[in-house]
Protein backbone atom coordinates (compact mmCIF):
# COMPACT_ATOMS: atom_id res chain seq x y z
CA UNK A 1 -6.88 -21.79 -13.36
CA UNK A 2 -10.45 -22.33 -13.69
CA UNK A 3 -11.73 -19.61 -15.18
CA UNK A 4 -9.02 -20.22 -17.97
CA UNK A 5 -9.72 -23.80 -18.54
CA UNK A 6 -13.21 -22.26 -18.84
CA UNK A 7 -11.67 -19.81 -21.33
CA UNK A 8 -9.98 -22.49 -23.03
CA UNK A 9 -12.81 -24.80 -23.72
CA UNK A 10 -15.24 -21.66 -24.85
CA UNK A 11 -12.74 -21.16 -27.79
CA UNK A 12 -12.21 -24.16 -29.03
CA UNK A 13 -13.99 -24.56 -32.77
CA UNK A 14 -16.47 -27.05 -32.01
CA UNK A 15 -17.20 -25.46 -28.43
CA UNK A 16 -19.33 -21.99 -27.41
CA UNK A 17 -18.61 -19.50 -24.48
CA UNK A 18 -21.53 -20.26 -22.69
CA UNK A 19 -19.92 -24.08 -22.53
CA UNK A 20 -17.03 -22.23 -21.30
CA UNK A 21 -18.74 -20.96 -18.73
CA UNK A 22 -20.27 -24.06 -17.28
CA UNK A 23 -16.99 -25.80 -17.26
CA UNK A 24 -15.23 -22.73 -15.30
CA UNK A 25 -18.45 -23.47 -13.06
CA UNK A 26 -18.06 -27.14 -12.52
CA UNK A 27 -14.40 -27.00 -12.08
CA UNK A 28 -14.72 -23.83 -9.47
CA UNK A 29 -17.55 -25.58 -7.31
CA UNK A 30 -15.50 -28.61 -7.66
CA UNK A 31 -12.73 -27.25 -6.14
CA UNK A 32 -14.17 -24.74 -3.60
CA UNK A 33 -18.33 -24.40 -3.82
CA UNK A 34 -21.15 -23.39 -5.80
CA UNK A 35 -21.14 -20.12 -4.07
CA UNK A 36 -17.74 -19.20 -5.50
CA UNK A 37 -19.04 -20.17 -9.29
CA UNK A 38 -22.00 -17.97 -9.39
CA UNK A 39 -20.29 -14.79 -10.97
CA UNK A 40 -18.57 -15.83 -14.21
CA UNK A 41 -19.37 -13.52 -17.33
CA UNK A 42 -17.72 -13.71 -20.41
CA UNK A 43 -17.27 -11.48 -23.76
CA UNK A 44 -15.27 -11.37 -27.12
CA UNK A 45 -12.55 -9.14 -27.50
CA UNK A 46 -10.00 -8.25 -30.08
CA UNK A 47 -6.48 -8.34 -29.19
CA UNK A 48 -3.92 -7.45 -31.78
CA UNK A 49 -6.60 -8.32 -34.25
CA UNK A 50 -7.40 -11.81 -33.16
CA UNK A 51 -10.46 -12.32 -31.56
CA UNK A 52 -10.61 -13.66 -27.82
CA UNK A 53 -12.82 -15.12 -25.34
CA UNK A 54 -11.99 -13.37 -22.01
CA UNK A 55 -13.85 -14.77 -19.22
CA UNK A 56 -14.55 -13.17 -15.90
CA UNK A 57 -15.72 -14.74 -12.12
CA UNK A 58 -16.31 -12.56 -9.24
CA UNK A 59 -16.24 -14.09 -5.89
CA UNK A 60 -16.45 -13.40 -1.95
CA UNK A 61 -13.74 -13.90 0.31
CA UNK A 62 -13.74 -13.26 4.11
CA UNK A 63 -11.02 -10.45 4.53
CA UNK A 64 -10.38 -11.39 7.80
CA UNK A 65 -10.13 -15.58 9.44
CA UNK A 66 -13.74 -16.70 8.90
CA UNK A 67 -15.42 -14.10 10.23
CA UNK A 68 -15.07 -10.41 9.40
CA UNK A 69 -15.37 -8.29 7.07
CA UNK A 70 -15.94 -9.42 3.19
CA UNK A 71 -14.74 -9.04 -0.24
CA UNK A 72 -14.25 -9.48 -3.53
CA UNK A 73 -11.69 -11.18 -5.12
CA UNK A 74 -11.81 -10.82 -9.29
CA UNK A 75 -9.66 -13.24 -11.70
CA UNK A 76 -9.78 -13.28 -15.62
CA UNK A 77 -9.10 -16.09 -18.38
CA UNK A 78 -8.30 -15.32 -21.71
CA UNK A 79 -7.80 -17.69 -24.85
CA UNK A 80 -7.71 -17.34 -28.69
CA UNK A 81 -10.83 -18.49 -30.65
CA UNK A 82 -10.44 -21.38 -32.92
């Protein structure tokens, strides 16, 4: 949900991805850490000819309890630009 309120707010008209990004960052370490919101990328791609901002955050999980092995777990936003 993050990531596509981040998406969200990059595409809006008088907004920029890179303010998308920082939102999806605030609103990640907000809800879990700053560790989580280090990952987030973002680029412009054309879907059925409309042009979208589709963001992307990469972040670890523990596999396993607390301890354990580790992860990755991968989630996408995607919005239309105004």
């Amino acid at each position: 949900d993050s990531v596509g309120e981040g998406a969200r707010y990059g595409a809006l008209a008088d907004s920029s991805p890179t303010a998308g990004v920082e939102r999806a960052r605030v609103l990640i370490a907000g809800a879990l850490s700053h560790r989580y919101a280090e990952n987030i990328s973002y680029q412009i791609v054309d879907i059925s000819g409309q042009s979208v901002l589709e963001m992307t955050a990469s972040t670890p999980i523990t596999v396993v309890g607390l301890v354990g092995p580790t992860g990755s777990l991968t989630v996408k936003g995607r919005a239309v630009i105004e």
